[in-house]
C-alpha cells in the first residue's frame, strides 16, 4: 500500500533523508529529535568507505589485489586470512568461520563486539583487541573466492591492511585522500579499540550531507579525489555468478559486490548498514540519496525492500 513519504519515514524510524541531484541538494527531511549538523553513525557503510581507501591504494600500486593478507598483516598467517588474496577480502568472498548474528550475547558476535568496545567486558574472560580477534578467526571448509558471505570482520581486516600498505592511520588516510579533497563540511568520527585499531567495518559517524557528498564523488567519477579506474570498477560490479550463489542474493537480485559496495543490478550502487543506514547512487538520474535511521531491529529484510523501492521511486521522479 502506498503511503506519503513523510509518513513512511516516521513509521520506519528514519532520522534523516537527504537527496542530491546533479550535484545539488534538492530535498531534506529530519525527525524532530535530529538536526542536519548532527553526525550519525553509518555502521556498515563504513565498509564502503574502507573499500574506497583500498581502491585508491590499489590504483597507486601501494596495495596488490593478488597478494595475500598475510603479506601486509603477518600475524594473520595462521588464521583464515593467511592465504587469502586481498581481492577476495574486498569482495567478501572469504572462507572464514564466523557467525554474524547481531543479537548474539554469548558467541562469535558478542566476542567481536567486546573486542571493539561495543559490548561490556566479561569478568574473568580476557577481551582481545580487534586485531587479535580477527587474526585468530579460523578457516571455513570452502575455497576462498567461491562464495559470497557477509561477515563484518573482513572489513576490519581490510582496515588493518590499508593502514599497513599506506603507512598511515585509517583516520589520517581518510582525511587526506577523501575527506578534504571532497570538501566535507564537518568532521567525521571513527571508533577504535583499546589499542587504537580502526573499526573499519562499522565505526564511522558523519553528517548526512557529507555522506551524500561522498556518494556524489562515486556518481561523477571521482572529480580527481577518486581514481577513475576505481570508480569504473565499482560501476562494473563484481562476479555476478558468485553473488547469485551467495547469502545476500535476494537483497539485490542480479546484482554483485565489489570493494564493499553493492552493485544493485538496476543501474545503481548502494551502501548499507544495520538499523537502517543507506546510501543510494543512481547514475542515470544523477541522484544520490542518504537515509539515516534508528530502526529497532539490526536487520529487517521486508523493510529493506520497502526502502529500496523508495530509493528507486525518488531516483525516477
Coordinates of C-alpha atoms in Angstrom, one line a residue:
X1 CA 0.0 0.0 0.0
X2 CA 1.4 3.4 -0.9
X3 CA 1.8 6.0 1.9
X4 CA 3.0 9.6 1.9
X5 CA 6.8 9.7 2.1
X6 CA 6.8 11.6 5.3
X7 CA 4.6 9.1 7.0
X8 CA 6.8 6.3 5.8
X9 CA 9.9 8.0 7.1
X10 CA 8.3 8.4 10.6
X11 CA 6.9 4.8 10.6
X12 CA 10.3 3.4 9.6
X13 CA 12.2 5.2 12.4
X14 CA 14.1 7.4 10.0
X15 CA 16.3 10.2 11.4
X16 CA 17.3 11.9 8.2
X17 CA 16.8 11.8 4.5
X18 CA 19.0 13.8 2.2
X19 CA 18.7 14.0 -1.6
X20 CA 21.1 15.4 -4.2
X21 CA 20.6 15.7 -7.9
X22 CA 23.2 16.7 -10.4
X23 CA 25.5 17.8 -7.5
X24 CA 22.9 20.0 -5.8
X25 CA 21.0 19.3 -2.5
X26 CA 17.3 19.4 -3.6
X27 CA 15.5 17.9 -0.6
X28 CA 16.0 17.1 3.1
X29 CA 13.9 15.7 5.9
X30 CA 14.8 15.3 9.6
X31 CA 13.0 13.8 12.5
X32 CA 12.1 16.2 15.3
X33 CA 14.8 14.9 17.5
X34 CA 17.5 15.2 14.8
X35 CA 19.3 18.1 13.0
X36 CA 21.3 18.4 9.8
X37 CA 24.5 19.3 11.6
X38 CA 24.5 16.2 13.8
X39 CA 26.8 13.3 12.9
X40 CA 25.2 9.9 12.8
X41 CA 26.8 6.5 12.8
X42 CA 26.7 4.9 9.4
X43 CA 27.5 1.4 10.6
X44 CA 28.4 -0.8 7.6
X45 CA 28.5 1.9 5.1
X46 CA 31.9 2.3 6.8
X47 CA 32.9 -0.8 4.8
X48 CA 32.2 1.0 1.6
X49 CA 34.5 3.9 2.7
X50 CA 37.1 1.3 3.6
X51 CA 36.7 -0.1 0.1
X52 CA 37.4 3.3 -1.5
X53 CA 40.6 3.7 0.6
X54 CA 41.8 0.3 -0.5
X55 CA 40.9 1.0 -4.1
X56 CA 42.9 4.3 -4.0
X57 CA 46.0 2.3 -2.8
X58 CA 45.5 -0.4 -5.4
X59 CA 45.4 2.2 -8.2
X60 CA 48.6 3.8 -6.8
X61 CA 50.4 0.5 -6.7
X62 CA 50.7 0.6 -2.9
X63 CA 48.4 -2.4 -2.4
X64 CA 48.1 -5.5 -4.6
X65 CA 44.9 -7.4 -5.1
X66 CA 46.9 -10.6 -5.8
X67 CA 49.0 -10.5 -2.6
X68 CA 47.8 -12.4 0.4
X69 CA 46.6 -10.6 3.5
X70 CA 49.5 -12.1 5.5
X71 CA 51.9 -10.1 3.3
X72 CA 50.6 -7.0 5.0
X73 CA 49.4 -8.4 8.3
X74 CA 52.0 -11.2 9.2
X75 CA 50.2 -12.1 12.5
X76 CA 47.2 -13.2 10.4
X77 CA 49.2 -16.0 8.8
X78 CA 47.7 -18.8 10.9
X79 CA 44.1 -17.5 10.5
X80 CA 41.5 -17.8 7.8
X81 CA 43.1 -14.7 6.3
X82 CA 46.7 -16.1 6.0
X83 CA 46.5 -17.3 2.4
X84 CA 43.6 -15.0 1.4
X85 CA 44.1 -12.8 -1.7
X86 CA 43.3 -9.2 -1.0
X87 CA 40.9 -9.3 -3.9
X88 CA 38.7 -11.8 -2.1
X89 CA 38.9 -9.8 1.1
X90 CA 37.4 -6.7 -0.5
X91 CA 34.7 -8.7 -2.3
X92 CA 33.5 -10.6 0.8
X93 CA 34.4 -14.0 -0.7
X94 CA 36.4 -15.2 2.3
X95 CA 36.3 -18.7 3.7
X96 CA 36.2 -17.7 7.4
X97 CA 34.3 -19.5 10.1
X98 CA 32.4 -16.6 11.8
X99 CA 28.7 -16.3 12.8
X100 CA 27.3 -12.9 12.0
X101 CA 24.4 -12.9 14.4
X102 CA 23.9 -9.3 15.6
X103 CA 21.9 -10.0 18.7
X104 CA 24.2 -12.8 19.9
X105 CA 25.1 -12.5 23.6
X106 CA 27.4 -15.4 24.1
X107 CA 29.2 -16.4 20.8
X108 CA 31.2 -15.1 18.0
X109 CA 29.5 -11.7 17.6
X110 CA 29.5 -10.9 21.3
X111 CA 33.2 -11.6 21.5
X112 CA 33.7 -9.4 18.4
X113 CA 31.7 -6.5 19.9
X114 CA 33.6 -6.8 23.1
X115 CA 36.9 -6.5 21.1
X116 CA 35.7 -3.3 19.6
X117 CA 34.4 -2.0 23.0
X118 CA 30.8 -2.0 21.9
X119 CA 29.8 -4.7 24.5
X120 CA 30.8 -4.7 28.1
X121 CA 33.7 -6.9 29.2
X122 CA 33.0 -10.2 31.0
X123 CA 34.7 -10.7 34.4
X124 CA 37.3 -13.4 34.2
X125 CA 37.3 -13.6 30.4
X126 CA 40.0 -11.5 28.8
X127 CA 38.9 -9.4 25.9
X128 CA 41.2 -9.4 22.9
X129 CA 41.9 -6.4 20.8
X130 CA 40.2 -6.2 17.4
X131 CA 43.4 -7.1 15.7
X132 CA 44.0 -10.1 17.9
X133 CA 40.4 -11.3 17.3
X134 CA 40.4 -11.1 13.5
X135 CA 43.9 -12.6 13.4
X136 CA 42.6 -15.6 15.3
X137 CA 39.5 -16.4 13.2
X138 CA 39.6 -20.0 11.8
X139 CA 39.2 -21.1 8.2
X140 CA 35.8 -22.3 6.9
X141 CA 35.6 -25.6 4.9
X142 CA 35.4 -24.0 1.4
X143 CA 37.7 -22.2 -1.0
X144 CA 38.4 -18.5 -0.9
X145 CA 36.7 -16.7 -3.7
X146 CA 33.9 -19.3 -4.2
X147 CA 31.1 -18.0 -2.0
X148 CA 29.9 -14.5 -1.0
X149 CA 29.1 -14.4 2.7
X150 CA 28.6 -11.1 4.6
X151 CA 31.0 -11.2 7.6
X152 CA 32.0 -7.9 9.2
X153 CA 35.5 -8.9 10.4
X154 CA 36.6 -9.0 6.8
X155 CA 36.3 -5.2 6.6
X156 CA 38.1 -4.7 9.9
X157 CA 40.9 -6.8 8.5
X158 CA 40.8 -4.6 5.4
X159 CA 41.2 -1.6 7.6
X160 CA 44.4 -3.1 9.0
X161 CA 45.6 -3.9 5.5
X162 CA 45.1 -0.3 4.2
X163 CA 47.0 1.0 7.3
X164 CA 49.9 -1.3 6.7
X165 CA 50.0 -0.7 2.9
X166 CA 49.8 3.1 3.3
X167 CA 51.9 3.6 6.4
X168 CA 49.1 5.9 7.7
X169 CA 46.4 5.5 10.3
X170 CA 42.9 4.9 8.9
X171 CA 41.6 8.3 10.0
X172 CA 44.6 10.1 8.5
X173 CA 44.2 8.3 5.2
X174 CA 40.5 9.1 5.1
X175 CA 41.2 12.8 5.8
X176 CA 43.9 13.3 3.2
X177 CA 42.6 11.1 0.4
X178 CA 38.8 11.7 0.6
X179 CA 37.5 14.0 3.3
X180 CA 39.5 17.1 2.5
X181 CA 39.6 16.7 -1.3
X182 CA 35.8 16.2 -1.5
X183 CA 35.2 19.4 0.6
X184 CA 33.5 17.9 3.6
X185 CA 31.8 20.5 5.7
X186 CA 32.1 18.7 9.1
X187 CA 34.4 16.3 10.9
X188 CA 33.8 12.5 10.7
X189 CA 34.4 10.3 13.8
X190 CA 35.8 6.8 14.0
X191 CA 35.5 4.1 16.6
X192 CA 38.8 2.5 17.6
X193 CA 39.5 -0.3 20.1
X194 CA 41.7 -0.2 23.2
X195 CA 44.8 -0.4 21.1
X196 CA 43.7 2.2 18.5
X197 CA 42.8 -0.3 15.8
X198 CA 40.2 1.1 13.5
X199 CA 36.6 -0.2 13.4
X200 CA 36.8 -0.2 9.6
X201 CA 33.7 -2.3 9.3
X202 CA 31.1 -0.1 11.0
X203 CA 32.6 2.6 13.2
X204 CA 32.3 5.9 11.2
X205 CA 29.9 8.7 12.0
X206 CA 29.3 11.7 9.8
X207 CA 26.5 14.1 8.7
X208 CA 24.0 13.0 6.1
X209 CA 25.2 15.8 3.8
X210 CA 28.8 14.8 3.9
X211 CA 27.9 11.1 3.2
X212 CA 25.9 12.4 0.2
X213 CA 29.0 14.4 -0.9
X214 CA 31.0 11.2 -0.8
X215 CA 28.3 9.5 -2.9
X216 CA 28.5 12.3 -5.4
X217 CA 32.2 11.5 -5.9
X218 CA 31.3 8.0 -6.8
X219 CA 28.5 9.1 -9.1
X220 CA 30.6 11.6 -11.0
X221 CA 33.7 9.5 -11.4
X222 CA 35.7 11.0 -8.5
X223 CA 36.4 14.6 -9.6
X224 CA 40.0 13.9 -9.0
X225 CA 39.6 12.6 -5.5
X226 CA 39.0 9.0 -6.5
X227 CA 40.9 7.3 -9.3
X228 CA 38.8 6.9 -12.5
X229 CA 39.7 3.2 -12.7
X230 CA 38.4 2.6 -9.2
X231 CA 35.1 4.3 -9.9
X232 CA 34.7 2.5 -13.2
X233 CA 35.3 -0.9 -11.4
X234 CA 32.6 -0.1 -8.9
X235 CA 30.0 0.6 -11.6
X236 CA 31.1 -2.5 -13.5
X237 CA 30.4 -4.6 -10.4
X238 CA 31.8 -7.9 -9.2
X239 CA 31.2 -11.6 -10.0
X240 CA 27.5 -12.0 -10.6
X241 CA 27.7 -15.8 -10.6
X242 CA 29.3 -15.8 -7.1
X243 CA 26.7 -13.2 -5.9
X244 CA 23.8 -15.3 -7.3
X245 CA 25.0 -18.3 -5.2
X246 CA 25.7 -16.2 -2.1
X247 CA 23.9 -15.4 1.1
X248 CA 22.7 -11.9 0.1
X249 CA 21.4 -12.7 -3.4
X250 CA 17.8 -11.9 -2.6
X251 CA 18.7 -8.4 -1.4
X252 CA 19.7 -7.3 -5.0
X253 CA 18.7 -10.0 -7.5
X254 CA 21.0 -9.8 -10.5
X255 CA 23.5 -7.7 -8.6
X256 CA 27.0 -8.1 -7.4
X257 CA 29.5 -6.9 -4.8
X258 CA 32.9 -5.2 -5.1
X259 CA 35.1 -3.2 -2.9
X260 CA 32.4 -3.5 -0.2
X261 CA 29.8 -1.8 -2.4
X262 CA 26.6 -3.3 -3.7
X263 CA 26.1 -3.1 -7.4
X264 CA 22.3 -3.5 -7.4
X265 CA 21.8 -4.9 -10.9
X266 CA 19.4 -2.0 -11.7
X267 CA 21.9 0.7 -12.5
X268 CA 22.6 1.9 -9.0
X269 CA 25.3 1.5 -6.4
X270 CA 24.4 1.2 -2.7
X271 CA 26.0 1.0 0.7
X272 CA 24.0 -0.3 3.7
X273 CA 24.4 -0.5 7.5
X274 CA 22.4 -2.1 10.3
X275 CA 19.5 -0.3 11.9
X276 CA 18.6 1.4 8.6
X277 CA 21.6 3.2 7.1
X278 CA 21.6 3.6 3.3
X279 CA 23.3 5.4 0.6
X280 CA 21.9 5.1 -2.9
X281 CA 23.6 6.4 -6.1
X282 CA 21.6 6.4 -9.3
X283 CA 23.9 7.3 -12.2
X284 CA 21.3 7.7 -14.9
X285 CA 19.2 10.3 -13.0
X286 CA 22.1 12.0 -11.3
X287 CA 20.7 11.2 -7.9
X288 CA 22.3 10.5 -4.6
X289 CA 20.1 9.6 -1.6
X290 CA 21.2 9.2 2.1
X291 CA 19.0 7.7 4.7
X292 CA 20.0 7.5 8.4
X293 CA 17.8 5.7 10.8
X294 CA 17.4 4.1 14.2
X295 CA 15.4 1.1 13.3
X296 CA 14.6 -1.1 16.3
X297 CA 16.0 -4.3 14.6
X298 CA 19.5 -4.6 13.3
X299 CA 18.2 -6.2 10.1
X300 CA 14.7 -6.1 8.7
X301 CA 14.6 -7.7 5.2
X302 CA 11.0 -6.6 4.5
X303 CA 11.6 -3.0 5.4
X304 CA 14.9 -3.0 3.4
X305 CA 12.9 -3.8 0.3
X306 CA 10.5 -1.0 1.0
X307 CA 13.4 1.4 1.4
X308 CA 14.9 0.2 -1.8
X309 CA 11.6 0.8 -3.6
X310 CA 11.6 4.3 -2.1
X311 CA 15.1 5.0 -3.4
X312 CA 14.1 3.8 -6.9
X313 CA 11.0 5.9 -6.9
X314 CA 12.8 9.1 -5.7
X315 CA 15.5 8.5 -8.4
X316 CA 12.9 8.1 -11.1
X317 CA 10.9 11.2 -10.0

